[in-house]
PDB file of C-alpha atoms in Angstrom:
ATOM      1  CA  UNK A  59      -4.728 -10.911  12.461  1.00 87.00           C
ATOM      2  CA  UNK A  60      -2.562 -10.619   9.354  1.00 90.00           C
ATOM      3  CA  UNK A  61       1.155 -10.490  10.097  1.00 93.00           C
ATOM      4  CA  UNK A  62       3.872  -9.821   7.537  1.00 96.00           C
ATOM      5  CA  UNK A  63       7.489 -10.805   8.144  1.00 96.00           C
ATOM      6  CA  UNK A  64      10.559  -9.925   6.088  1.00 97.00           C
ATOM      7  CA  UNK A  65      13.894 -11.694   6.070  1.00 93.00           C
ATOM      8  CA  UNK A  66      16.661 -10.657   6.241  1.00 93.00           C
ATOM      9  CA  UNK A  67      16.323  -7.429   8.227  1.00 94.00           C
ATOM     10  CA  UNK A  68      19.487  -6.089   6.635  1.00 96.00           C
ATOM     11  CA  UNK A  69      21.660  -7.114   3.720  1.00 95.00           C
ATOM     12  CA  UNK A  70      24.979  -5.833   2.430  1.00 96.00           C
ATOM     13  CA  UNK A  71      26.284  -6.940  -0.966  1.00 96.00           C
ATOM     14  CA  UNK A  72      28.914  -5.826  -3.492  1.00 97.00           C
ATOM     15  CA  UNK A  73      27.768  -4.222  -6.705  1.00 97.00           C
ATOM     16  CA  UNK A  74      26.742  -6.661  -9.428  1.00 97.00           C
ATOM     17  CA  UNK A  75      25.394  -9.419  -7.227  1.00 97.00           C
ATOM     18  CA  UNK A  76      21.951 -10.901  -7.710  1.00 97.00           C
ATOM     19  CA  UNK A  77      19.921 -10.996  -4.514  1.00 95.00           C
ATOM     20  CA  UNK A  78      16.626 -12.215  -3.079  1.00 96.00           C
ATOM     21  CA  UNK A  79      14.476 -10.574  -0.430  1.00 97.00           C
ATOM     22  CA  UNK A  80      11.849 -12.658   1.343  1.00 97.00           C
ATOM     23  CA  UNK A  81       8.383 -11.825   2.623  1.00 97.00           C
ATOM     24  CA  UNK A  82       5.896 -14.088   4.388  1.00 97.00           C
ATOM     25  CA  UNK A  83       2.320 -13.466   5.529  1.00 96.00           C
ATOM     26  CA  UNK A  84       0.042 -15.437   7.809  1.00 95.00           C
ATOM     27  CA  UNK A  85      -3.377 -15.097   6.126  1.00 90.00           C
ATOM     28  CA  UNK A  86      -3.715 -16.063   2.453  1.00 87.00           C
ATOM     29  CA  UNK A  87      -6.953 -14.048   2.042  1.00 88.00           C
ATOM     30  CA  UNK A  88      -5.320 -11.082   0.336  1.00 89.00           C
ATOM     31  CA  UNK A  89      -6.251  -8.927  -2.638  1.00 87.00           C
ATOM     32  CA  UNK A  90      -2.699  -8.351  -3.751  1.00 91.00           C
ATOM     33  CA  UNK A  91       0.879  -7.960  -2.584  1.00 94.00           C
ATOM     34  CA  UNK A  92       3.134  -5.000  -3.246  1.00 94.00           C
ATOM     35  CA  UNK A  93       6.814  -4.299  -2.915  1.00 97.00           C
ATOM     36  CA  UNK A  94       7.819  -0.739  -2.002  1.00 96.00           C
ATOM     37  CA  UNK A  95      11.101   1.078  -1.807  1.00 97.00           C
ATOM     38  CA  UNK A  96      11.784   3.650   0.923  1.00 95.00           C
ATOM     39  CA  UNK A  97      14.719   6.050   0.790  1.00 93.00           C
ATOM     40  CA  UNK A  98      15.792   7.945   3.940  1.00 86.00           C
ATOM     41  CA  UNK A  99      13.655  11.021   4.527  1.00 80.00           C
ATOM     42  CA  UNK A 100      11.374  10.195   1.635  1.00 83.00           C
ATOM     43  CA  UNK A 101       8.066   8.505   1.167  1.00 85.00           C
ATOM     44  CA  UNK A 102       7.436   5.055  -0.214  1.00 92.00           C
ATOM     45  CA  UNK A 103       7.540   4.245  -3.908  1.00 93.00           C
ATOM     46  CA  UNK A 104       5.621   1.274  -5.270  1.00 92.00           C
ATOM     47  CA  UNK A 105       7.880  -1.053  -7.270  1.00 96.00           C
ATOM     48  CA  UNK A 106       5.678  -4.004  -8.155  1.00 95.00           C
ATOM     49  CA  UNK A 107       2.097  -5.074  -7.491  1.00 92.00           C
ATOM     50  CA  UNK A 108       1.080  -8.723  -7.832  1.00 93.00           C
ATOM     51  CA  UNK A 109      -2.622  -9.483  -7.863  1.00 90.00           C
ATOM     52  CA  UNK A 110      -3.770 -12.507  -5.877  1.00 89.00           C
ATOM     53  CA  UNK A 111      -4.463 -14.437  -9.094  1.00 90.00           C
ATOM     54  CA  UNK A 112      -0.956 -13.825 -10.459  1.00 92.00           C
ATOM     55  CA  UNK A 113       2.283 -15.619  -9.701  1.00 94.00           C
ATOM     56  CA  UNK A 114       4.849 -13.001 -10.653  1.00 95.00           C
ATOM     57  CA  UNK A 115       5.527  -9.516 -11.986  1.00 95.00           C
ATOM     58  CA  UNK A 116       8.630  -8.084 -13.612  1.00 97.00           C
ATOM     59  CA  UNK A 117       9.921  -4.558 -14.014  1.00 96.00           C
ATOM     60  CA  UNK A 118      13.405  -4.075 -15.404  1.00 97.00           C
ATOM     61  CA  UNK A 119      15.889  -5.774 -13.090  1.00 97.00           C
ATOM     62  CA  UNK A 120      13.185  -6.562 -10.536  1.00 97.00           C
ATOM     63  CA  UNK A 121      11.093  -9.708 -10.408  1.00 97.00           C
ATOM     64  CA  UNK A 122       8.551 -10.461  -7.694  1.00 97.00           C
ATOM     65  CA  UNK A 123       6.845 -13.786  -7.158  1.00 97.00           C
ATOM     66  CA  UNK A 124       3.805 -14.716  -5.108  1.00 96.00           C
ATOM     67  CA  UNK A 125       2.815 -18.091  -3.675  1.00 95.00           C
ATOM     68  CA  UNK A 126      -0.436 -17.281  -1.931  1.00 92.00           C
ATOM     69  CA  UNK A 127      -1.088 -20.790  -0.662  1.00 91.00           C
ATOM     70  CA  UNK A 128       2.171 -20.869   1.256  1.00 94.00           C
ATOM     71  CA  UNK A 129       2.016 -17.199   2.227  1.00 95.00           C
ATOM     72  CA  UNK A 130       5.283 -16.225   0.612  1.00 96.00           C
ATOM     73  CA  UNK A 131       6.692 -13.685  -1.803  1.00 97.00           C
ATOM     74  CA  UNK A 132      10.201 -13.002  -3.019  1.00 97.00           C
ATOM     75  CA  UNK A 133      11.733  -9.945  -4.639  1.00 97.00           C
ATOM     76  CA  UNK A 134      14.632 -10.758  -6.939  1.00 97.00           C
ATOM     77  CA  UNK A 135      17.037  -7.945  -7.859  1.00 97.00           C
ATOM     78  CA  UNK A 136      19.414  -8.715 -10.699  1.00 97.00           C
ATOM     79  CA  UNK A 137      22.835  -7.135 -11.127  1.00 97.00           C
ATOM     80  CA  UNK A 138      22.507  -4.905  -8.076  1.00 97.00           C
ATOM     81  CA  UNK A 139      23.747  -1.288  -8.218  1.00 97.00           C
ATOM     82  CA  UNK A 140      24.653   1.221  -5.484  1.00 97.00           C
ATOM     83  CA  UNK A 141      21.500   3.155  -6.413  1.00 96.00           C
ATOM     84  CA  UNK A 142      19.462   0.168  -5.252  1.00 97.00           C
ATOM     85  CA  UNK A 143      20.484   0.902  -1.655  1.00 97.00           C
ATOM     86  CA  UNK A 144      17.281   1.556   0.274  1.00 97.00           C
ATOM     87  CA  UNK A 145      14.776  -0.155   2.545  1.00 97.00           C
ATOM     88  CA  UNK A 146      12.433  -2.554   0.755  1.00 98.00           C
ATOM     89  CA  UNK A 147       8.995  -3.109   2.228  1.00 97.00           C
ATOM     90  CA  UNK A 148       6.499  -5.807   1.430  1.00 97.00           C
ATOM     91  CA  UNK A 149       2.781  -5.108   1.979  1.00 96.00           C
ATOM     92  CA  UNK A 150      -0.371  -7.165   1.547  1.00 94.00           C
ATOM     93  CA  UNK A 151      -3.782  -5.687   0.806  1.00 90.00           C
ATOM     94  CA  UNK A 152      -6.629  -6.966   2.954  1.00 85.00           C
ATOM     95  CA  UNK A 153     -10.156  -7.766   1.735  1.00 75.00           C
ATOM     96  CA  UNK A 154     -11.765  -4.718   3.343  1.00 78.00           C
ATOM     97  CA  UNK A 155     -13.374  -2.950   0.405  1.00 75.00           C
ATOM     98  CA  UNK A 156     -10.542  -0.466   0.167  1.00 81.00           C
ATOM     99  CA  UNK A 157      -6.788  -0.847  -0.157  1.00 83.00           C
ATOM    100  CA  UNK A 158      -5.828  -1.401   3.479  1.00 88.00           C
ATOM    101  CA  UNK A 159      -2.145  -2.269   3.532  1.00 93.00           C
ATOM    102  CA  UNK A 160      -0.343  -4.373   6.138  1.00 95.00           C
ATOM    103  CA  UNK A 161       3.412  -3.843   5.914  1.00 97.00           C
ATOM    104  CA  UNK A 162       6.370  -5.946   6.913  1.00 96.00           C
ATOM    105  CA  UNK A 163       9.251  -4.471   8.891  1.00 94.00           C
ATOM    106  CA  UNK A 164      11.426  -4.124   5.810  1.00 96.00           C
ATOM    107  CA  UNK A 165      14.840  -5.202   4.568  1.00 97.00           C
ATOM    108  CA  UNK A 166      17.561  -2.567   4.631  1.00 96.00           C
ATOM    109  CA  UNK A 167      19.783  -3.104   1.575  1.00 97.00           C
ATOM    110  CA  UNK A 168      23.256  -1.656   1.075  1.00 97.00           C
ATOM    111  CA  UNK A 169      25.003  -2.193  -2.264  1.00 97.00           C
ATOM    112  CA  UNK A 170      28.672  -1.258  -2.171  1.00 97.00           C
ATOM    113  CA  UNK A 171      30.564  -0.011  -5.247  1.00 95.00           C
TER     114      UNK A 171
ATOM    115  CA  UNK B  68       2.968  20.075  -7.209  1.00 53.00           C
ATOM    116  CA  UNK B  69       2.507  16.678  -8.733  1.00 79.00           C
ATOM    117  CA  UNK B  70       2.948  14.601  -5.592  1.00 92.00           C
ATOM    118  CA  UNK B  71       1.615  14.266  -2.070  1.00 95.00           C
ATOM    119  CA  UNK B  72       2.988  16.915   0.252  1.00 96.00           C
ATOM    120  CA  UNK B  73       3.073  16.968   4.031  1.00 97.00           C
ATOM    121  CA  UNK B  74       3.835  19.702   6.523  1.00 96.00           C
ATOM    122  CA  UNK B  75       5.675  20.249   8.671  1.00 97.00           C
ATOM    123  CA  UNK B  76       8.425  17.842   7.720  1.00 96.00           C
ATOM    124  CA  UNK B  77       9.744  17.832  11.288  1.00 97.00           C
ATOM    125  CA  UNK B  78       7.945  18.592  14.521  1.00 98.00           C
ATOM    126  CA  UNK B  79       9.316  18.606  18.046  1.00 98.00           C
ATOM    127  CA  UNK B  80       6.736  18.754  20.813  1.00 97.00           C
ATOM    128  CA  UNK B  81       6.913  18.700  24.565  1.00 97.00           C
ATOM    129  CA  UNK B  82       4.961  15.960  26.245  1.00 97.00           C
ATOM    130  CA  UNK B  83       1.394  17.087  26.729  1.00 97.00           C
ATOM    131  CA  UNK B  84       1.279  19.506  23.784  1.00 97.00           C
ATOM    132  CA  UNK B  85      -1.200  19.193  20.947  1.00 98.00           C
ATOM    133  CA  UNK B  86       0.083  18.873  17.372  1.00 98.00           C
ATOM    134  CA  UNK B  87      -1.517  19.072  13.928  1.00 98.00           C
ATOM    135  CA  UNK B  88      -0.042  17.417  10.868  1.00 98.00           C
ATOM    136  CA  UNK B  89      -1.180  18.383   7.381  1.00 98.00           C
ATOM    137  CA  UNK B  90      -1.459  16.343   4.202  1.00 98.00           C
ATOM    138  CA  UNK B  91      -2.078  17.713   0.710  1.00 98.00           C
ATOM    139  CA  UNK B  92      -2.980  14.772  -1.535  1.00 97.00           C
ATOM    140  CA  UNK B  93      -2.700  14.663  -5.303  1.00 96.00           C
ATOM    141  CA  UNK B  94      -5.503  16.746  -6.789  1.00 95.00           C
ATOM    142  CA  UNK B  95      -8.560  14.674  -7.648  1.00 93.00           C
ATOM    143  CA  UNK B  96      -7.597  11.646  -5.572  1.00 95.00           C
ATOM    144  CA  UNK B  97     -10.591  10.152  -3.841  1.00 95.00           C
ATOM    145  CA  UNK B  98      -8.824   8.023  -1.250  1.00 94.00           C
ATOM    146  CA  UNK B  99      -6.531   9.254   1.515  1.00 96.00           C
ATOM    147  CA  UNK B 100      -4.654   7.170   4.083  1.00 96.00           C
ATOM    148  CA  UNK B 101      -2.633   7.943   7.211  1.00 98.00           C
ATOM    149  CA  UNK B 102       0.084   5.604   8.485  1.00 97.00           C
ATOM    150  CA  UNK B 103       2.386   5.662  11.516  1.00 98.00           C
ATOM    151  CA  UNK B 104       5.939   4.384  11.138  1.00 96.00           C
ATOM    152  CA  UNK B 105       7.969   3.829  14.288  1.00 95.00           C
ATOM    153  CA  UNK B 106      11.746   3.679  14.052  1.00 92.00           C
ATOM    154  CA  UNK B 107      12.903   0.458  12.420  1.00 89.00           C
ATOM    155  CA  UNK B 108       9.358  -0.705  11.702  1.00 92.00           C
ATOM    156  CA  UNK B 109       7.079  -0.795   8.701  1.00 94.00           C
ATOM    157  CA  UNK B 110       4.210   1.689   8.392  1.00 96.00           C
ATOM    158  CA  UNK B 111       1.029   0.844  10.293  1.00 97.00           C
ATOM    159  CA  UNK B 112      -2.416   1.852   9.060  1.00 96.00           C
ATOM    160  CA  UNK B 113      -4.167   4.550  11.083  1.00 97.00           C
ATOM    161  CA  UNK B 114      -7.205   5.725   9.140  1.00 97.00           C
ATOM    162  CA  UNK B 115      -8.833   5.940   5.695  1.00 95.00           C
ATOM    163  CA  UNK B 116     -10.936   8.626   3.990  1.00 96.00           C
ATOM    164  CA  UNK B 117     -13.033   8.331   0.875  1.00 94.00           C
ATOM    165  CA  UNK B 118     -13.566  11.950  -0.114  1.00 95.00           C
ATOM    166  CA  UNK B 119     -14.657  13.626   3.137  1.00 96.00           C
ATOM    167  CA  UNK B 120     -15.986  10.448   4.759  1.00 95.00           C
ATOM    168  CA  UNK B 121     -13.802   8.693   7.300  1.00 96.00           C
ATOM    169  CA  UNK B 122     -14.632   5.064   6.556  1.00 94.00           C
ATOM    170  CA  UNK B 123     -12.105   3.339   8.770  1.00 93.00           C
ATOM    171  CA  UNK B 124     -10.355   4.651  11.869  1.00 94.00           C
ATOM    172  CA  UNK B 125      -9.589   1.289  13.410  1.00 94.00           C
ATOM    173  CA  UNK B 126      -5.841   1.930  13.475  1.00 95.00           C
ATOM    174  CA  UNK B 127      -5.914   5.094  15.569  1.00 97.00           C
ATOM    175  CA  UNK B 128      -4.017   4.167  18.774  1.00 94.00           C
ATOM    176  CA  UNK B 129      -6.179   6.123  21.204  1.00 94.00           C
ATOM    177  CA  UNK B 130      -8.849   8.786  21.462  1.00 95.00           C
ATOM    178  CA  UNK B 131      -6.060  11.369  21.536  1.00 97.00           C
ATOM    179  CA  UNK B 132      -5.732  10.864  17.782  1.00 98.00           C
ATOM    180  CA  UNK B 133      -8.206  12.578  15.485  1.00 97.00           C
ATOM    181  CA  UNK B 134      -8.220  12.985  11.706  1.00 98.00           C
ATOM    182  CA  UNK B 135     -10.378  15.007   9.369  1.00 97.00           C
ATOM    183  CA  UNK B 136     -10.768  15.800   5.685  1.00 97.00           C
ATOM    184  CA  UNK B 137     -13.662  18.272   5.687  1.00 96.00           C
ATOM    185  CA  UNK B 138     -13.731  19.194   1.996  1.00 94.00           C
ATOM    186  CA  UNK B 139     -12.471  15.949   0.581  1.00 92.00           C
ATOM    187  CA  UNK B 140      -8.992  17.236  -0.245  1.00 95.00           C
ATOM    188  CA  UNK B 141      -6.549  18.397   2.463  1.00 97.00           C
ATOM    189  CA  UNK B 142      -6.435  16.256   5.589  1.00 98.00           C
ATOM    190  CA  UNK B 143      -5.203  16.986   9.094  1.00 98.00           C
ATOM    191  CA  UNK B 144      -4.104  14.475  11.709  1.00 98.00           C
ATOM    192  CA  UNK B 145      -4.319  15.908  15.204  1.00 98.00           C
ATOM    193  CA  UNK B 146      -2.725  14.402  18.280  1.00 98.00           C
ATOM    194  CA  UNK B 147      -3.784  15.753  21.637  1.00 98.00           C
ATOM    195  CA  UNK B 148      -1.693  15.619  24.814  1.00 97.00           C
ATOM    196  CA  UNK B 149       1.262  14.031  23.008  1.00 97.00           C
ATOM    197  CA  UNK B 150       3.161  11.216  24.712  1.00 97.00           C
ATOM    198  CA  UNK B 151       6.684   9.939  24.056  1.00 96.00           C
ATOM    199  CA  UNK B 152       5.304   6.796  22.440  1.00 96.00           C
ATOM    200  CA  UNK B 153       3.726   9.021  19.763  1.00 97.00           C
ATOM    201  CA  UNK B 154       7.210   9.750  18.387  1.00 97.00           C
ATOM    202  CA  UNK B 155       7.232   8.366  14.841  1.00 97.00           C
ATOM    203  CA  UNK B 156       7.052   9.321  11.191  1.00 96.00           C
ATOM    204  CA  UNK B 157       3.497   9.970  10.074  1.00 98.00           C
ATOM    205  CA  UNK B 158       2.928   9.151   6.412  1.00 97.00           C
ATOM    206  CA  UNK B 159       0.052  10.243   4.236  1.00 97.00           C
ATOM    207  CA  UNK B 160      -0.894   8.524   0.979  1.00 95.00           C
ATOM    208  CA  UNK B 161      -3.539   9.137  -1.638  1.00 95.00           C
ATOM    209  CA  UNK B 162      -4.958   7.112  -4.485  1.00 92.00           C
ATOM    210  CA  UNK B 163      -7.170   8.001  -7.419  1.00 91.00           C
ATOM    211  CA  UNK B 164      -9.977   5.544  -6.903  1.00 84.00           C
ATOM    212  CA  UNK B 165     -12.102   4.176  -4.077  1.00 80.00           C
ATOM    213  CA  UNK B 166     -12.491   0.506  -3.312  1.00 70.00           C
ATOM    214  CA  UNK B 167      -9.980  -0.695  -5.882  1.00 72.00           C
ATOM    215  CA  UNK B 168      -7.584  -3.520  -5.067  1.00 67.00           C
ATOM    216  CA  UNK B 169      -5.103  -2.514  -7.750  1.00 73.00           C
ATOM    217  CA  UNK B 170      -4.991   1.266  -7.408  1.00 80.00           C
ATOM    218  CA  UNK B 171      -1.566   2.693  -6.578  1.00 85.00           C
ATOM    219  CA  UNK B 172      -1.076   4.607  -3.349  1.00 89.00           C
ATOM    220  CA  UNK B 173       1.229   7.616  -3.662  1.00 92.00           C
ATOM    221  CA  UNK B 174       3.043   8.476  -0.464  1.00 94.00           C
ATOM    222  CA  UNK B 175       4.172  11.813   0.888  1.00 95.00           C
ATOM    223  CA  UNK B 176       7.610  12.301   2.484  1.00 94.00           C
ATOM    224  CA  UNK B 177       6.163  12.093   5.991  1.00 95.00           C
ATOM    225  CA  UNK B 178       6.274  14.215   9.125  1.00 97.00           C
ATOM    226  CA  UNK B 179       8.804  13.144  11.736  1.00 96.00           C
ATOM    227  CA  UNK B 180       7.323  13.823  15.164  1.00 98.00           C
ATOM    228  CA  UNK B 181       9.586  13.807  18.203  1.00 98.00           C
ATOM    229  CA  UNK B 182       7.974  14.128  21.629  1.00 97.00           C
ATOM    230  CA  UNK B 183      10.349  15.146  24.415  1.00 96.00           C
TER     231      UNK B 183
END
């Protein structure tokens, strides 16, 4: 059974710091890996999607890497801002014929002004 | 609206009551997903529809949970004889295509169910 783990569970940093969120998964047979953002009382927003054949994706201040063989992904946030405060979730897509997502427990990020 | 909507946003039920949660996906989206998110946890897959066909219901916790999408658009998740362990946020998501590994899922804001 695929299991996804995220470390740390919570992180508090001052504005401007660069930070790294970690995700690990137990089964390397995945279609892709996604990073989502979840704000309180709101749904999830997809930030980055890395296909299994790719090693990284970038969007603005965000960079996500994927090492499928070791079952690891990292989300790098550069020059953090208070607006980045949210819960970040990692999810892998299983080989089921449709996009069945298995989520980690998330990292709750607080960026202080 | 342009996004996925869910209603009600909050639901309080007494143990043993039946509840129905509604999801309005983005118009034209073929795929629809339901997830359950317990407090402090990531979402867990419940069930998947491709148009009106329920292709995977392996994540439904018990036979008290039932989902339908009769016309291939709006979906309803029904929970019978609610229990305290059913308390969670129920998220709905839709995506344009079927069977694609790169299609984006768009999530609704969720329904927070509290069972007393």
